[in-house]
Tab-separated table of C-alpha atoms in Angstrom:
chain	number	residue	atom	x	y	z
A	1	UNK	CA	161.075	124.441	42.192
A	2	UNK	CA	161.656	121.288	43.537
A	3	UNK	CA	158.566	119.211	44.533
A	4	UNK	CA	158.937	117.695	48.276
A	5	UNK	CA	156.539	113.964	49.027
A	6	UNK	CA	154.767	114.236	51.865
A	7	UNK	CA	156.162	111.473	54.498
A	8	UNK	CA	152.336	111.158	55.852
A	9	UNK	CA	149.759	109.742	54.457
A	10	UNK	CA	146.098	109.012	54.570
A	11	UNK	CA	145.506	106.028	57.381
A	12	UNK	CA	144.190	102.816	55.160
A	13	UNK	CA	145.976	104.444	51.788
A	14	UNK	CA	148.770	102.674	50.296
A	15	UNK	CA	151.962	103.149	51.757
A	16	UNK	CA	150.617	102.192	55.237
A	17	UNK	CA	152.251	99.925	57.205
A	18	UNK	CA	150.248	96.407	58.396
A	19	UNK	CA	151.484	97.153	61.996
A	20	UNK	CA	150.307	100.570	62.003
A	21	UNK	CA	146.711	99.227	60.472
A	22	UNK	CA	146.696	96.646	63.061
A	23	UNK	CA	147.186	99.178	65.447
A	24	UNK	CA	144.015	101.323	64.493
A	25	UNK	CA	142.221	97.972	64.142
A	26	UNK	CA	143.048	96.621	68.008
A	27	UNK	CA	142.161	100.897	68.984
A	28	UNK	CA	138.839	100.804	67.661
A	29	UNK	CA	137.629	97.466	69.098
A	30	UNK	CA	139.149	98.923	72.304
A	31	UNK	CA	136.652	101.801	71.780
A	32	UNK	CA	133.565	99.773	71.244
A	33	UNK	CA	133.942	97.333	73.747
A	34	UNK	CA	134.556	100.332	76.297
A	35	UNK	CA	131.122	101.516	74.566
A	36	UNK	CA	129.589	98.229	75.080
A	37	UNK	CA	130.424	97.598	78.501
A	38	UNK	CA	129.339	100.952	79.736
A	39	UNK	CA	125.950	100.775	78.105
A	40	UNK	CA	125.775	96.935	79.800
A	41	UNK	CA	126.423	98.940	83.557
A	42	UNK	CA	123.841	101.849	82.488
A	43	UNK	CA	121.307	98.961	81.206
A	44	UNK	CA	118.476	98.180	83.676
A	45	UNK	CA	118.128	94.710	82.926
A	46	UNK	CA	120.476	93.002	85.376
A	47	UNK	CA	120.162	95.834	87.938
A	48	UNK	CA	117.061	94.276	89.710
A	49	UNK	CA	119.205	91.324	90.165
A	50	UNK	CA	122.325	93.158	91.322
A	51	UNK	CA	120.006	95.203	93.871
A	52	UNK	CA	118.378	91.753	95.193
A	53	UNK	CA	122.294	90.298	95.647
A	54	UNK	CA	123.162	93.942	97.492
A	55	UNK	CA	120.014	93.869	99.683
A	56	UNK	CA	121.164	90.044	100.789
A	57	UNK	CA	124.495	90.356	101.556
A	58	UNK	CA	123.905	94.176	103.084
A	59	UNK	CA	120.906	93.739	104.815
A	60	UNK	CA	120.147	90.053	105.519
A	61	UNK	CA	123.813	88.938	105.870
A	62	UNK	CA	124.087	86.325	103.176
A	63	UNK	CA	128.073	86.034	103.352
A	64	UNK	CA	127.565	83.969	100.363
A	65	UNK	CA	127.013	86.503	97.967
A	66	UNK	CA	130.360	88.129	96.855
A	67	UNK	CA	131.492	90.698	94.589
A	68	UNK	CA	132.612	88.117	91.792
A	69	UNK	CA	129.619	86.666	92.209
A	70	UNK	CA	127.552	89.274	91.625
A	71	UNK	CA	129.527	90.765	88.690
A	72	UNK	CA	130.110	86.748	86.585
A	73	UNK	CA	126.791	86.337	86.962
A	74	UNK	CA	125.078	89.528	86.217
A	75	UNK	CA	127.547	91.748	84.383
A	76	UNK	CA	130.164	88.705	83.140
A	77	UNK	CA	131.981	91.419	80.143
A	78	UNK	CA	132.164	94.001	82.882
A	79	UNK	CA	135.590	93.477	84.457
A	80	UNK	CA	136.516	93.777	88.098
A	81	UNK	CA	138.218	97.296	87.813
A	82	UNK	CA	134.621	98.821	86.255
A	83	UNK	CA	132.383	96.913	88.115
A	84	UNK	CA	133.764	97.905	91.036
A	85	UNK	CA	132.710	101.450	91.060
A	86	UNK	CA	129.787	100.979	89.973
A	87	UNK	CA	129.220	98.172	92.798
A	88	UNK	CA	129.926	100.794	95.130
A	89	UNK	CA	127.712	103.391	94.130
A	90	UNK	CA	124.700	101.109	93.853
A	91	UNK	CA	125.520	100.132	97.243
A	92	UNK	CA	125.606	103.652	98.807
A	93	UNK	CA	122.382	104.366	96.415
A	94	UNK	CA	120.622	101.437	98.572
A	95	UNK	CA	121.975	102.097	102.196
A	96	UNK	CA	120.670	105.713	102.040
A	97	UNK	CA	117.678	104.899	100.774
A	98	UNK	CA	116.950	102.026	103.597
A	99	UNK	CA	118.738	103.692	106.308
A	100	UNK	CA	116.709	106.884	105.658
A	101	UNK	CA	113.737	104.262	105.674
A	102	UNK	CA	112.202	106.372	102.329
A	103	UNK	CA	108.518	106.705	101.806
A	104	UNK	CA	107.662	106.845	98.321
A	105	UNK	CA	107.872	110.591	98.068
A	106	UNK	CA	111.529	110.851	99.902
A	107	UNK	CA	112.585	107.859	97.133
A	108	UNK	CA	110.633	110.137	94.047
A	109	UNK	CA	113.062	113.524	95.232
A	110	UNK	CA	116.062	111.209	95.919
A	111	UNK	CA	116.297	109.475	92.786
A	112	UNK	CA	115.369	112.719	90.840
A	113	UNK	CA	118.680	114.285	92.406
A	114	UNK	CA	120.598	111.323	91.175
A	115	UNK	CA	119.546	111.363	88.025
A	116	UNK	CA	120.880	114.871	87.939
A	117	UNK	CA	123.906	114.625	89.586
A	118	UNK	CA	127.570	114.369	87.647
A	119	UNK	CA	128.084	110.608	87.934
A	120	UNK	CA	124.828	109.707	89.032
A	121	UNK	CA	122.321	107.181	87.517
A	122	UNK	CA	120.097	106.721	84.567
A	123	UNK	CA	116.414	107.612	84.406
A	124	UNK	CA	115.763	103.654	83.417
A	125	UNK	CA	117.789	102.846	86.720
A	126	UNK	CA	116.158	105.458	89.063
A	127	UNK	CA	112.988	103.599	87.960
A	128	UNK	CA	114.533	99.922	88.115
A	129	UNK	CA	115.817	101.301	91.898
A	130	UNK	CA	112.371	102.580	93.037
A	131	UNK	CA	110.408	99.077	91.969
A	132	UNK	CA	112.728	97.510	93.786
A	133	UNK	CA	112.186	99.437	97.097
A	134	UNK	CA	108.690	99.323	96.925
A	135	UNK	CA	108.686	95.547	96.930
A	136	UNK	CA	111.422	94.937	99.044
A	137	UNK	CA	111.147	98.356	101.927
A	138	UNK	CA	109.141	96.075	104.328
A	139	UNK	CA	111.274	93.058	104.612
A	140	UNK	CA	114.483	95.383	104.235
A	141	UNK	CA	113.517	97.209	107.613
A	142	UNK	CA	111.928	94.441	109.581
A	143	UNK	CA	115.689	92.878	108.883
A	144	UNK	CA	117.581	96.217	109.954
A	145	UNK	CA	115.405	96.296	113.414
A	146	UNK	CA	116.164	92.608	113.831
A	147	UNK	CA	120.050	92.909	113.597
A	148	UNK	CA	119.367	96.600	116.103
A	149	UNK	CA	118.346	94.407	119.270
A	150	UNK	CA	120.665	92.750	121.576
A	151	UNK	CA	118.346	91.728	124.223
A	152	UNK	CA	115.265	89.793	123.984
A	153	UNK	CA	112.047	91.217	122.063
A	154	UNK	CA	108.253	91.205	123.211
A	155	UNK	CA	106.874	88.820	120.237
A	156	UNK	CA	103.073	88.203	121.817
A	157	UNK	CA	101.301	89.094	124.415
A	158	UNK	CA	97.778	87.739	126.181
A	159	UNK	CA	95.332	88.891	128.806
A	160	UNK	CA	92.286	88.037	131.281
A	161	UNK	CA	90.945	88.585	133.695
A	162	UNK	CA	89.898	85.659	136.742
A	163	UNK	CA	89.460	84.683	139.950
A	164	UNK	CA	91.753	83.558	142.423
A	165	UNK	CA	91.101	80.153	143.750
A	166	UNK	CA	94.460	79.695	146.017
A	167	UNK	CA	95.569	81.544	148.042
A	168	UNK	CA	97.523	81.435	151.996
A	169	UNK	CA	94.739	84.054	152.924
A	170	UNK	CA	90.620	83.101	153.049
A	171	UNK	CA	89.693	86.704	151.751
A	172	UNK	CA	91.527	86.576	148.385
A	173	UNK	CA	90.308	83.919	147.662
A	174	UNK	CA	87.244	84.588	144.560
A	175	UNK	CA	89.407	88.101	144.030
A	176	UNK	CA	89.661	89.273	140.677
A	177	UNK	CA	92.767	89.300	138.751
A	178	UNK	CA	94.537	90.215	135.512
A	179	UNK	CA	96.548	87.409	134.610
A	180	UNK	CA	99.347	88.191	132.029
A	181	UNK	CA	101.285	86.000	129.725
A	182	UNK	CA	104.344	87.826	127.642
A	183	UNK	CA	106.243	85.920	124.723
A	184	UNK	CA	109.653	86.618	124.593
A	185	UNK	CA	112.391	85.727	122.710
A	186	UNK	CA	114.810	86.808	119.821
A	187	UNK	CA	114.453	85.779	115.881
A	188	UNK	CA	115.329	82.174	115.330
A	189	UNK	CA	115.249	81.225	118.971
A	190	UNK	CA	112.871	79.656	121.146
A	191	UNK	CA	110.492	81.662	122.941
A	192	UNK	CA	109.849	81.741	126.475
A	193	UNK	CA	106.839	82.572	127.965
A	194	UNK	CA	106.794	84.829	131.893
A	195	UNK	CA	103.046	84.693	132.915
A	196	UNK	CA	102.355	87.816	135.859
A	197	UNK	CA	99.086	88.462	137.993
A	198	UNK	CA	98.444	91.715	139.357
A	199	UNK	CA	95.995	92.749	141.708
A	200	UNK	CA	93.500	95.304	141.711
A	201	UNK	CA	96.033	97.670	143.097
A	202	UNK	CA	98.800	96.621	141.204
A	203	UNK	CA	96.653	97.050	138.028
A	204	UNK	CA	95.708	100.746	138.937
A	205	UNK	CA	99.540	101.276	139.580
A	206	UNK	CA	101.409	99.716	136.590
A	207	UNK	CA	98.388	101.619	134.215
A	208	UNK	CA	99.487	104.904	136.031
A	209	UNK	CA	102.900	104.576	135.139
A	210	UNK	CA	101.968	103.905	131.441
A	211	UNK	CA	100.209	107.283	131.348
A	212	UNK	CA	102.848	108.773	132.443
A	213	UNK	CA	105.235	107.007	129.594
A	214	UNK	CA	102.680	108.563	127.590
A	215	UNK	CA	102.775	111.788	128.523
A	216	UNK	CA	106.712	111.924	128.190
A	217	UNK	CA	106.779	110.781	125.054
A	218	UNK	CA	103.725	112.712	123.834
A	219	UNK	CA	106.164	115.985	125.678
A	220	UNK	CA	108.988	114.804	123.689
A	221	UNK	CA	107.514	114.217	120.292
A	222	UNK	CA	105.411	116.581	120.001
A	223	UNK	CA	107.014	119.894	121.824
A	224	UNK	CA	105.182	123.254	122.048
């Protein structure tokens, strides 16, 4: 019976051609820098650093800090097409968590559910995320309420209460008063101060109308 050779043979055995080899070569340094560069996204080193550049140019509207940045100096073997995604997902991660304003027991839940979900996050970055938000919640909401008002803000306000020296009639004169000075102004502005006086009556009328503010809200926020 006549014996047929086998046309393939064992990759790396003799016979094999230096293109093909060169090929398996260039495919499995392919595979471990793919390895590599997703265990340098899923590594929580940089993350607090990415999370600090996403919180500036999200929340505080540094225009400064850009994508590129972000990625040359914090993930600089990642390129664009993988950072990208991953970018974006740390991004929504943050906006819910902020715009949701998160106590510590919302973030706990919400970061568990990540961790869980297809796609989601690591257990070292759920706890690289939650560090963050503790030391960052306060400043990150003071700057979202900021950027929320159009119109001037109350920033101070002082009281007391005097007597009238001046005035065009003789018996309100030695009356006492409640002199009011209000501070207003918006963030990085110069403040102006409006100073009021109210009368007895006046007094007695603008503290009726804050009950009643009271009341309404008290109706609406806490309904039967």
């Amino acid at each position: 019976m006549q014996r047929v050779q086998s046309r393939f043979r064992p990759a790396g055995g003799a016979g094999t051609s230096p293109a093909f080899s060169a090929a398996i070569a260039f495919s499995w340094r392919e595979a471990e820098q793919s390895v590599a560069m997703a265990g340098e996204l899923e590594s929580s080193k940089p993350l607090s650093g990415l999370l600090n550049g996403l919180a500036q140019s999200t929340f505080h509207r540094h225009s400064g800090i850009t994508e590129e940045l972000l990625r040359t100096q914090l993930y600089p073997d990642v390129p664009p097409e993988e950072f990208r995604p991953f970018l974006a997902k740390m991004r929504g991660i943050l906006k819910s968590i902020a715009y949701a304003d998160m106590d510590f027991n919302q973030l706990e839940a919400f970061l568990t559910a990540q961790t869980k979900k297809q796609g989601g996050i690591t257990a070292d970055q759920a706890v690289v995320i939650s560090k963050f938000w503790k030391n960052h919640k306060t400043k990150i909401k003071e700057s979202l309420i900021n950027q929320s008002r159009w119109e001037n803000s109350l920033k101070a306000m002082n009281w007391r209460v005097d007597l009238k020296s001046q005035s065009k009639h003789f018996e309100q004169i030695n009356v006492p008063v409640a002199i009011v000075e209000l501070e207003l102004g918006k963030n990085g502005q110069e403040s102006e101060c409006l100073c009021l006086e109210f009368d007895e009556i006046k007094l007695s009328q603008i503290l009726k109308k804050l009950t009643e503010v009271e009341e309404s809200i008290n109706t609406l926020t806490n309904p039967a």
